[in-house]
């Protein structure tokens, strides 16, 4: 099919929307009718030659009382679909009334095979029929689509204007994709959620195929997209793989698999594959509102050779989480894995954003027993690089991927690349068969300046990757060399220990008359006046103070309590500390635990301190002060580890600090800003002064104009 024929058919169909639907639908809703009608007309034209054979087969199967009729009817039709109604679209043109047309048209739709029924159900096309009938537009619409100038048949058609060549499956698929693209761009704010620009898809396809192009073998490869939308990523990837295989003298077969929760885009994807004659691939696309990839994985037992996706980002997956039993109850092996000795290492992210869960889903479907393994390309926004604290889902996913050495590269794309967002976006490239020179390394590529501006914005999209840009990014990726736009890092460069740093609680006690009076009032409120009398007794022994050794004060209080046959319960001690003690940097630290001699070694960095000298020396642990508690991020590649970091960064400012070993967690984050930031040179004082003077002059002129306009002197 030449470009002229392609353009002519697309324009004609586009014109049908304007001719028939202009006053019936708002422009953004034209596609609700036109897209299913294009599918309907193509399927009808393909099935016309085998119509009688299908009807005969249906009659025979019914007579033999055979209930499983799908495969025999497909065989009779010679296609992956069929229609068992007595009608074709041509039979419906001449109906006496609109109601008769409506009834017969619905019977015609009901005759299609289940896979086609599913497409129309997700298009919600039947919902449009009453509206079209009431406006007397259904018959006109059918007549328009039967016009020979829109020949959507695989066979040539003769008209008075000459021959209109037929469309093979590839050409029909191209026309359908062009219509989808136009409708999406015409309504980009909404549809952009399900439509990834072709330039971004081409880049992703090259990133997963080019590194292994010379290793491809003749055979079958499985491709997967867990958020497949209209299927564009799968079809572009398939075309790219076949082209590369042919260039290397290989013959490959491909099987496409996808899952999509949005009903309309799922219908478009499935219809596109059917129109291209790829019935098996259409059967491998699963979708609709009940088929969420996260909560209802359609391919639990499948592994794939190549995977690429643009999952929803910044979008809540709370509903999916609830379907899976709530965060604490999720045991899905895609999201709870064994890693670093932990059999329940959680990859479950916050419910407010599930984009990283889609990446974990694809990683779970990697092939580990083949020569090429699996390769993945997935688009994310910037939050996937750094959100999530150490030990939380997002950080754990980054850790799991990087520590398994699956992350090859992350490419920063230009801003405003996508239809419905202008935010920064990144392509993650993963492989479980890294070449030797990439092992233990991650490449970051800053491609934000490599683009071509669009002459006209498409929603938020104001630029695209030209062929030269695509080649430049791909070459930079394949070269794997450090440059201004390409940085090479060790895996551990992105990891850190999150450490809780503690300092001892230091308390002093004031036993002055005024403080004891306040304490007595508090005891009375608590119904414990005996404690106040006990405290008065301690004050007589120790004096008013203040006393800087809280432990010595408590020991005195306990001894006195024993003499008076009182018990110092935890509740009483809590009241004493709350009402009498106050923090003081000059006070002695409060002891939490005293180790028996020989049972523990002093280690101040880990909170075990030597107290006393000689034979009386003991190892103690101090009560930590929550108000002085802090956290530090210690790089995994820190020479000397956590201890060396604390000695250098913390102890010069807080010599009594220690870290809590039980609090240590490992996290991973990636900061493009840190690695690629280029500070802008400061403007000179002369330039700033000139701007200020210019603004003053402009302001004076405006003021004179305003005052003069009011006729004031």
XYZ file of C-alpha atoms in Angstrom:
713
model
C 0.000 0.000 0.000
C 1.483 3.335 -0.980
C 1.373 6.420 1.207
C -1.240 8.109 -0.998
C -3.719 5.253 -0.630
C -3.048 5.076 3.094
C -3.616 8.808 3.551
C -6.725 8.755 1.367
C -8.450 6.020 3.378
C -7.568 7.589 6.736
C -8.848 10.977 5.576
C -12.055 9.455 4.223
C -12.781 7.677 7.507
C -11.908 10.837 9.420
C -14.414 12.628 7.199
C -17.146 10.112 8.074
C -16.853 11.184 11.703
C -17.391 14.825 10.765
C -20.205 14.056 8.306
C -22.273 11.711 10.471
C -21.405 12.457 14.094
C -20.772 16.219 14.207
C -24.044 17.232 15.879
C -24.507 13.941 17.696
C -21.226 13.630 19.621
C -18.631 16.027 20.942
C -15.411 15.726 18.977
C -13.559 13.891 21.726
C -16.155 11.085 21.595
C -16.031 10.387 17.830
C -13.675 7.500 18.429
C -16.320 5.677 20.541
C -18.145 5.017 17.279
C -15.551 5.243 14.508
C -12.947 2.846 15.905
C -15.366 -0.056 16.492
C -16.969 0.614 13.096
C -13.577 0.359 11.378
C -12.998 -2.953 13.158
C -16.497 -4.117 12.251
C -16.179 -3.272 8.557
C -12.775 -4.929 8.215
C -13.897 -8.125 9.943
C -17.071 -8.160 7.846
C -15.103 -7.783 4.608
C -12.630 -10.513 5.552
C -15.443 -12.936 6.434
C -17.611 -12.344 3.339
C -16.039 -15.086 1.149
C -16.448 -17.778 3.834
C -19.869 -16.663 5.086
C -21.801 -19.604 3.671
C -19.211 -22.119 4.825
C -19.526 -20.813 8.378
C -23.340 -20.978 8.262
C -23.187 -24.552 6.947
C -20.707 -25.567 9.641
C -22.865 -23.956 12.334
C -25.913 -25.860 11.104
C -23.992 -29.166 11.135
C -22.593 -28.592 14.607
C -26.005 -27.696 16.016
C -27.547 -30.753 14.388
C -24.851 -32.961 15.926
C -25.429 -31.219 19.279
C -21.768 -30.258 19.548
C -21.361 -27.507 22.135
C -17.638 -26.706 21.692
C -17.938 -24.980 18.347
C -15.235 -22.301 18.391
C -12.389 -24.166 16.672
C -14.508 -25.776 13.905
C -16.099 -22.396 13.105
C -12.680 -20.713 12.998
C -11.562 -23.427 10.608
C -14.613 -22.902 8.389
C -14.011 -19.145 8.322
C -10.304 -19.581 7.655
C -9.687 -16.909 10.289
C -9.217 -16.529 14.040
C -12.790 -15.167 14.215
C -16.190 -15.729 12.587
C -19.822 -14.586 12.476
C -22.728 -17.036 12.637
C -25.568 -14.544 12.073
C -27.379 -14.654 8.727
C -26.369 -11.042 8.014
C -23.458 -9.171 6.533
C -23.197 -5.386 6.707
C -24.440 -5.181 3.105
C -27.635 -7.024 4.108
C -28.425 -4.294 6.644
C -28.471 -1.314 4.277
C -32.104 -1.501 3.220
C -34.269 -1.780 6.288
C -37.799 -0.375 6.353
C -37.474 1.254 9.801
C -34.766 2.295 12.167
C -36.081 -0.175 14.745
C -35.782 -3.041 12.259
C -32.230 -1.934 11.467
C -31.411 -1.752 15.165
C -32.725 -5.273 15.839
C -30.914 -6.812 12.862
C -27.691 -4.913 13.585
C -27.670 -6.173 17.160
C -28.345 -9.730 15.930
C -25.423 -9.302 13.529
C -23.117 -8.214 16.370
C -24.296 -11.129 18.527
C -23.202 -13.553 15.796
C -19.496 -12.781 16.152
C -17.083 -15.164 17.850
C -16.348 -14.631 21.584
C -12.990 -12.907 20.967
C -14.709 -10.275 18.796
C -17.613 -9.957 21.236
C -15.072 -9.109 23.925
C -13.654 -6.324 21.768
C -17.058 -4.713 21.232
C -17.953 -5.159 24.897
C -14.841 -3.266 25.977
C -15.466 -0.597 23.355
C -18.959 -0.416 24.923
C -20.159 -0.138 21.345
C -23.600 -1.546 22.018
C -24.243 1.455 24.272
C -23.965 3.699 21.199
C -26.612 1.890 19.137
C -29.730 3.449 20.761
C -28.258 6.930 20.313
C -27.315 6.296 16.675
C -30.742 4.775 15.987
C -32.655 7.623 17.579
C -30.703 10.155 15.471
C -31.327 8.099 12.299
C -27.536 7.870 11.914
C -26.898 4.113 12.097
C -27.954 3.388 8.513
C -25.970 6.379 7.211
C -22.914 5.200 9.114
C -23.151 1.694 7.641
C -23.666 3.126 4.138
C -20.580 5.321 4.494
C -18.392 2.410 5.564
C -19.621 0.353 2.601
C -18.533 3.094 0.171
C -15.943 1.568 -2.219
C -13.655 4.553 -1.586
C -13.083 3.159 1.906
C -12.293 -0.334 0.677
C -11.232 -2.070 3.877
C -11.451 -5.469 2.226
C -8.398 -7.596 1.475
C -9.743 -7.835 -2.113
C -9.676 -5.224 -4.883
C -12.968 -3.482 -5.701
C -13.997 -2.168 -9.141
C -15.924 1.106 -9.301
C -16.696 3.628 -11.986
C -13.618 5.545 -10.863
C -11.388 2.512 -11.409
C -9.966 -0.205 -9.225
C -9.504 0.269 -5.489
C -6.819 -2.183 -4.366
C -7.393 -4.368 -1.327
C -5.591 -3.982 1.964
C -3.395 -6.729 3.331
C -3.313 -7.236 7.099
C -0.254 -5.086 7.609
C -1.735 -2.162 5.669
C -5.020 -2.471 7.564
C -3.147 -2.462 10.857
C -1.239 0.630 9.784
C -4.461 2.488 8.938
C -6.054 1.501 12.234
C -3.003 2.621 14.209
C -3.000 5.937 12.351
C -6.639 6.517 13.262
C -5.932 5.634 16.895
C -2.984 8.034 16.896
C -5.086 10.867 15.450
C -7.905 10.340 17.924
C -5.437 10.150 20.802
C -3.601 13.291 19.747
C -6.937 15.046 19.203
C -7.877 14.096 22.752
C -4.395 13.788 24.197
C -4.970 14.888 27.800
C -7.037 11.789 28.463
C -5.729 9.302 25.949
C -2.084 10.108 26.588
C -2.317 7.913 29.662
C -2.561 4.908 27.370
C -0.453 6.083 24.456
C 3.338 6.195 24.452
C 4.864 8.300 21.645
C 6.419 6.229 18.878
C 9.829 7.878 19.262
C 10.029 6.706 22.887
C 8.887 3.196 21.897
C 11.490 2.981 19.120
C 14.200 3.929 21.596
C 13.066 1.298 24.093
C 12.959 -1.379 21.381
C 16.499 -0.554 20.285
C 17.769 -0.624 23.851
C 16.535 -4.166 24.432
C 17.397 -5.635 21.012
C 20.546 -3.887 19.752
C 22.919 -5.245 22.448
C 22.036 -8.842 21.481
C 21.369 -8.383 17.751
C 24.372 -10.490 16.765
C 23.415 -13.204 19.274
C 19.896 -13.780 17.952
C 19.208 -17.290 16.752
C 16.502 -18.549 14.439
C 13.611 -19.547 16.637
C 10.690 -18.282 18.683
C 10.773 -15.308 21.043
C 8.124 -14.220 23.541
C 7.432 -10.494 24.045
C 5.458 -9.066 26.977
C 3.998 -5.747 28.123
C 2.283 -5.692 31.525
C 0.558 -2.350 30.816
C 0.131 -2.748 27.077
C -2.398 0.024 26.365
C -3.181 -0.026 22.654
C -0.364 -2.486 21.988
C 1.977 -0.092 20.224
C 5.031 -1.130 22.216
C 4.528 -4.800 21.392
C 4.043 -4.265 17.665
C 6.977 -1.843 17.319
C 9.156 -4.242 19.306
C 8.051 -7.138 17.126
C 8.875 -5.232 13.931
C 12.275 -4.196 15.312
C 13.160 -7.743 16.329
C 12.203 -9.169 12.944
C 14.177 -6.504 11.072
C 17.303 -7.097 13.157
C 16.985 -10.868 12.805
C 16.653 -10.551 9.016
C 19.730 -8.290 8.883
C 21.684 -11.037 10.634
C 20.311 -13.814 8.415
C 18.022 -15.303 11.059
C 14.370 -16.286 10.877
C 12.389 -15.620 14.006
C 8.805 -16.182 15.089
C 7.320 -13.932 17.728
C 4.484 -14.349 20.202
C 3.046 -11.235 21.817
C 1.564 -11.191 25.327
C -0.003 -8.244 27.088
C -2.312 -7.178 29.879
C -4.313 -3.941 30.100
C -6.881 -2.804 32.658
C -8.521 -0.027 30.603
C -11.371 -1.534 28.590
C -11.233 0.721 25.532
C -7.486 0.599 25.044
C -7.544 -3.162 25.580
C -10.181 -3.425 22.850
C -8.056 -1.304 20.501
C -5.024 -3.508 21.141
C -6.889 -6.746 20.564
C -8.676 -5.386 17.497
C -5.403 -4.156 15.987
C -3.879 -7.618 16.245
C -6.964 -9.269 14.750
C -6.951 -6.783 11.878
C -3.323 -7.649 11.215
C -4.273 -11.314 10.963
C -2.500 -12.219 14.194
C -5.298 -14.101 15.903
C -3.009 -16.019 18.250
C -1.450 -12.815 19.530
C -4.913 -11.317 19.972
C -5.838 -14.292 22.157
C -2.726 -13.626 24.258
C -3.862 -10.099 25.120
C -5.842 -10.100 28.355
C -7.675 -7.104 29.713
C -10.616 -5.161 30.941
C -11.431 -3.659 34.355
C -11.242 -7.016 36.118
C -7.761 -7.775 34.795
C -5.379 -5.601 36.765
C -1.785 -6.720 36.237
C -0.920 -6.214 39.899
C -3.929 -7.901 41.487
C -4.753 -10.454 38.789
C -1.669 -11.613 36.881
C -2.784 -13.306 33.655
C 0.569 -14.996 32.981
C 1.671 -16.516 36.278
C 3.458 -19.447 34.661
C 5.040 -17.550 31.748
C 8.560 -16.265 31.263
C 9.479 -13.924 28.427
C 12.533 -13.126 26.335
C 11.903 -9.408 25.898
C 9.682 -7.101 27.937
C 8.911 -3.405 27.657
C 6.289 -1.209 29.254
C 5.131 2.276 30.227
C 3.228 1.661 33.479
C 1.022 4.296 35.114
C 3.060 6.462 37.455
C 1.922 8.614 40.314
C -1.279 6.560 40.358
C -2.739 4.847 43.403
C -2.949 1.055 43.452
C -4.869 1.006 46.733
C -7.808 -0.853 45.151
C -5.455 -3.584 43.924
C -3.835 -3.757 47.337
C -7.216 -4.310 48.961
C -8.079 -7.006 46.399
C -4.851 -8.767 47.358
C -5.845 -8.799 51.031
C -4.121 -5.648 52.252
C -0.426 -4.809 52.389
C 0.325 -7.016 55.409
C -1.357 -10.048 53.827
C 0.192 -9.958 50.334
C 2.195 -13.132 49.686
C 2.379 -12.904 45.886
C 5.826 -14.328 44.905
C 6.253 -11.453 42.442
C 6.313 -8.976 45.313
C 7.551 -10.976 48.320
C 10.857 -12.617 47.418
C 13.889 -14.239 48.995
C 16.875 -11.899 49.067
C 20.027 -11.590 51.153
C 18.872 -14.355 53.486
C 15.436 -12.838 54.038
C 12.708 -15.223 52.802
C 10.072 -12.472 53.004
C 11.884 -9.537 51.436
C 9.062 -7.114 50.602
C 8.863 -5.283 47.272
C 5.463 -3.799 48.133
C 5.439 -0.048 47.601
C 3.249 2.654 49.089
C -0.332 2.440 47.843
C -0.109 5.970 46.397
C 2.152 4.913 43.504
C 2.466 1.423 42.048
C 4.803 2.027 39.106
C 7.749 0.123 40.616
C 5.470 -2.860 41.208
C 5.114 -3.206 37.441
C 8.895 -3.402 37.151
C 9.010 -6.089 39.856
C 6.281 -7.956 37.971
C 8.380 -8.002 34.790
C 11.560 -9.013 36.615
C 9.647 -11.971 38.050
C 9.008 -13.144 34.478
C 12.660 -13.212 33.378
C 14.040 -16.341 31.765
C 17.022 -17.666 33.694
C 17.735 -20.863 31.764
C 18.411 -19.531 28.258
C 21.514 -18.140 26.546
C 20.084 -14.629 26.144
C 18.058 -14.632 29.349
C 15.641 -11.683 29.334
C 15.915 -8.001 28.568
C 13.577 -5.281 29.908
C 12.965 -1.615 29.094
C 10.467 0.320 31.202
C 9.587 4.023 31.452
C 9.366 5.668 34.887
C 9.160 9.154 36.262
C 11.841 10.529 38.571
C 10.268 9.268 41.795
C 11.330 5.683 41.043
C 14.941 6.789 41.420
C 14.740 7.853 45.050
C 11.351 7.532 46.793
C 10.938 5.074 49.619
C 13.113 4.975 52.711
C 15.621 2.184 53.381
C 13.686 -1.026 53.933
C 10.545 0.251 52.171
C 9.169 -1.206 48.942
C 10.589 1.220 46.386
C 14.074 1.126 47.907
C 13.897 -2.658 48.247
C 13.032 -3.029 44.563
C 16.057 -0.924 43.608
C 18.210 -2.926 46.016
C 16.911 -6.283 44.748
C 17.535 -5.351 41.113
C 20.961 -3.769 41.647
C 22.329 -6.369 44.069
C 21.308 -9.093 41.616
C 23.231 -7.110 38.965
C 20.254 -6.817 36.607
C 20.317 -3.043 36.040
C 22.286 -2.115 32.914
C 21.387 1.534 32.450
C 18.957 4.369 33.113
C 18.460 6.992 30.407
C 17.067 10.432 31.253
C 14.742 11.552 28.442
C 14.020 15.140 27.371
C 11.235 16.961 29.200
C 7.818 17.178 27.512
C 8.307 13.907 25.650
C 4.891 12.498 26.515
C 1.372 13.652 25.644
C -0.023 14.147 29.131
C 2.953 15.133 31.257
C 5.907 17.468 31.076
C 7.792 15.895 33.989
C 11.156 14.155 33.790
C 10.995 10.575 32.521
C 13.577 7.804 32.489
C 14.019 4.490 30.685
C 15.299 1.663 32.874
C 17.147 -1.095 30.986
C 17.546 -4.471 32.700
C 19.140 -7.773 31.756
C 19.954 -10.981 33.598
C 22.712 -11.735 31.084
C 24.984 -8.727 31.388
C 28.079 -8.863 29.156
C 31.343 -9.175 31.097
C 32.321 -5.514 30.722
C 29.012 -4.409 32.306
C 29.069 -6.791 35.273
C 28.826 -4.976 38.572
C 28.282 -1.652 36.767
C 25.386 0.699 36.013
C 25.402 3.294 33.231
C 23.519 6.578 33.582
C 22.893 8.553 30.388
C 21.715 12.155 30.314
C 19.811 12.446 27.013
C 17.739 15.453 28.089
C 19.350 17.732 25.498
C 19.024 15.339 22.541
C 15.708 16.113 20.833
C 14.009 17.955 17.973
C 11.275 20.542 18.744
C 7.816 19.923 17.289
C 6.287 22.605 15.118
C 3.010 22.158 16.995
C 2.515 20.865 20.511
C 0.598 17.607 20.975
C -0.834 18.144 24.441
C 2.223 18.463 26.698
C 4.481 16.908 24.068
C 6.570 19.624 22.406
C 9.576 17.628 21.215
C 10.523 14.280 19.750
C 13.536 12.045 19.274
C 14.686 12.336 15.674
C 16.451 9.455 13.947
C 19.770 11.142 14.743
C 18.794 11.444 18.423
C 17.751 7.796 18.583
C 21.051 6.774 17.020
C 23.062 8.975 19.380
C 21.375 7.564 22.500
C 21.738 3.987 21.249
C 25.400 4.482 20.324
C 26.141 6.032 23.734
C 24.462 3.085 25.441
C 26.315 0.495 23.374
C 29.694 2.236 23.729
C 29.523 2.026 27.542
C 32.140 4.730 27.957
C 32.363 7.575 30.447
C 31.667 10.998 28.962
C 29.893 14.237 29.771
C 26.543 12.556 29.031
C 27.429 9.030 30.175
C 28.537 8.077 33.677
C 29.616 4.597 34.776
C 29.144 3.522 38.403
C 29.744 0.462 40.560
C 26.539 -1.113 41.816
C 27.416 -0.291 45.437
C 27.736 3.416 44.615
C 23.946 3.699 44.882
C 23.595 1.857 48.192
C 23.741 3.126 51.752
C 23.240 2.043 55.328
C 20.550 3.974 57.146
C 21.822 4.189 60.720
C 20.074 5.438 63.860
C 22.518 7.465 65.921
C 21.797 7.677 69.651
C 23.046 9.880 72.447
C 22.593 9.186 76.170
C 19.753 10.590 78.171
C 21.201 12.967 80.771
C 18.880 13.963 83.634
C 19.215 16.143 86.697
C 16.762 16.215 89.612
C 15.684 19.342 91.464
C 14.389 18.628 95.017
C 13.758 22.226 95.957
C 10.665 23.112 97.987
C 8.891 24.596 94.950
C 9.485 21.502 92.765
C 8.400 19.139 95.538
C 5.190 21.132 95.969
C 4.410 20.677 92.238
C 5.295 16.993 92.534
C 2.988 16.600 95.512
C 0.125 18.121 93.508
C 0.811 15.701 90.654
C 0.833 12.741 93.059
C -2.460 13.872 94.550
C -4.001 14.004 91.069
C -2.652 10.507 90.443
C -4.064 9.246 93.772
C -0.597 8.424 95.138
C 0.156 10.801 98.056
C 2.468 8.166 99.643
C 4.922 8.716 96.776
C 5.080 12.439 97.581
C 5.948 11.645 101.244
C 8.608 9.192 100.019
C 10.111 11.923 97.865
C 10.156 14.342 100.812
C 12.138 11.738 102.765
C 14.667 11.469 99.919
C 15.047 15.260 99.888
C 15.886 15.202 103.607
C 18.684 12.700 102.933
C 20.082 14.221 99.722
C 19.350 17.886 100.067
C 17.599 20.215 97.607
C 20.124 19.717 94.833
C 20.003 19.932 91.893
C 21.421 16.403 91.594
C 23.291 15.553 88.342
C 23.376 11.782 88.813
C 19.860 10.478 88.160
C 20.830 6.838 88.765
C 22.250 7.700 92.230
C 19.058 9.574 93.050
C 16.909 6.582 92.064
C 19.077 4.211 94.128
C 18.564 6.427 97.191
C 14.825 6.541 96.512
C 14.674 2.739 96.188
C 16.608 2.216 99.430
C 14.242 4.522 101.233
C 11.231 2.761 99.705
C 12.511 -0.563 101.032
C 12.818 0.920 104.527
C 9.272 2.267 104.346
C 7.926 -0.975 102.821
C 6.949 0.826 99.633
C 7.343 -0.452 96.069
C 8.732 1.728 93.309
C 6.644 0.429 90.413
C 7.297 1.379 86.780
C 4.303 3.704 86.958
C 5.727 5.508 90.003
C 9.198 5.834 88.416
C 7.619 7.255 85.281
C 5.819 9.909 87.349
C 9.040 10.812 89.193
C 10.940 11.265 85.927
C 8.146 13.238 84.267
C 7.638 15.670 87.163
C 11.094 16.064 88.697
C 13.766 15.287 86.092
C 14.943 17.613 83.373
C 17.525 17.243 80.624
C 20.967 18.680 81.289
C 24.114 18.362 79.189
C 26.236 18.473 82.361
C 24.363 15.600 84.041
C 25.634 12.026 84.107
C 24.118 9.689 81.489
C 21.259 7.480 82.672
C 22.175 3.785 82.742
C 19.843 1.368 80.956
C 21.714 -1.894 81.512
C 24.797 -3.118 83.396
C 26.497 -6.207 81.926
C 27.908 -8.840 84.229
C 31.715 -8.970 84.279
C 33.093 -10.884 81.295
C 29.737 -11.041 79.503
C 30.279 -8.075 77.192
C 33.175 -6.108 75.722
C 33.276 -2.366 75.721
C 32.443 -0.919 72.293
C 31.457 2.750 72.538
C 30.499 2.951 68.832
C 27.824 0.331 69.475
C 26.642 1.773 72.779
C 28.622 -0.400 75.232
C 30.681 1.844 77.492
C 33.330 1.027 80.104
C 32.473 2.523 83.488
C 34.870 2.570 86.406
C 38.442 1.278 86.623
C 40.299 -1.883 87.451
C 38.380 -4.768 88.961
C 35.365 -2.539 89.550
C 35.060 -1.627 85.874
C 31.809 -2.676 84.265
C 30.308 -2.429 80.771
C 27.107 -0.427 80.692
C 24.543 0.682 78.131
C 22.921 4.093 78.453
C 19.300 5.039 78.040
C 18.999 6.816 74.639
C 17.501 10.294 74.531
C 14.670 10.331 71.917
C 15.047 14.091 71.490
C 18.703 13.715 70.453
C 18.096 10.719 68.180
C 19.208 11.215 64.576
C 19.745 9.168 61.423
C 22.670 9.078 59.016
C 23.027 7.663 55.530
C 26.391 5.941 55.276
C 27.477 4.967 51.744
C 28.051 1.233 51.282
C 31.407 2.041 49.717
C 32.512 4.125 52.732
C 36.105 3.076 53.580
C 35.974 1.543 57.047
C 32.177 1.306 56.984
C 29.777 2.742 59.550
C 32.355 3.005 62.344
C 34.758 5.095 60.264
C 31.931 7.356 59.108
C 30.770 8.042 62.668
C 34.304 8.698 63.857
C 34.786 11.240 61.073
C 31.369 12.859 60.750
C 29.643 12.484 64.145
C 32.104 12.155 67.016
C 33.767 15.546 66.480
C 30.359 17.056 67.305
C 28.975 14.453 69.749
C 31.676 12.317 71.350
C 29.161 10.244 73.370
C 27.127 9.125 70.300
C 26.717 5.491 69.271
C 24.717 3.669 66.622
C 21.990 1.102 67.133
C 23.032 -2.067 65.280
C 19.468 -3.320 65.253
C 18.327 -0.219 63.389
C 20.682 -0.566 60.419
C 18.869 -0.953 57.092
C 20.200 -0.997 53.562
C 18.697 1.355 51.001
C 19.370 2.318 47.393
C 18.710 5.549 45.558
C 19.930 7.116 42.322
C 20.417 10.853 41.956
C 20.751 12.111 38.390
C 20.933 15.675 39.698
C 24.000 14.904 41.807
C 25.832 13.195 38.961
C 24.944 15.519 36.088
C 24.377 18.863 37.792
C 26.175 21.735 36.094
C 26.230 24.909 38.188
C 25.385 28.050 36.288
C 28.097 30.734 36.625
C 27.080 33.631 38.851
C 26.258 36.865 37.101
C 28.678 39.728 37.567
C 27.795 42.702 39.783
C 27.896 44.946 36.711
C 25.225 42.857 34.966
C 22.977 42.826 38.034
C 23.425 46.611 38.509
C 22.563 47.269 34.845
C 19.342 45.198 35.177
C 18.319 47.050 38.343
C 18.871 50.448 36.705
C 16.899 49.368 33.641
C 13.993 48.227 35.846
C 14.057 51.498 37.801
C 13.938 53.486 34.584
C 11.032 51.394 33.286
C 9.186 51.760 36.602
C 9.639 55.552 36.579
C 8.218 55.708 33.060
C 5.173 53.642 34.033
C 4.580 55.762 37.134
C 4.770 59.006 35.145
C 2.352 57.583 32.612
C -0.123 56.542 35.315
C 0.096 59.842 37.193
C -0.098 61.840 33.967
C -3.130 59.853 32.873
C -4.978 61.033 35.995
C -4.222 64.671 35.220
C -2.162 65.120 38.402
C 0.812 67.499 38.638
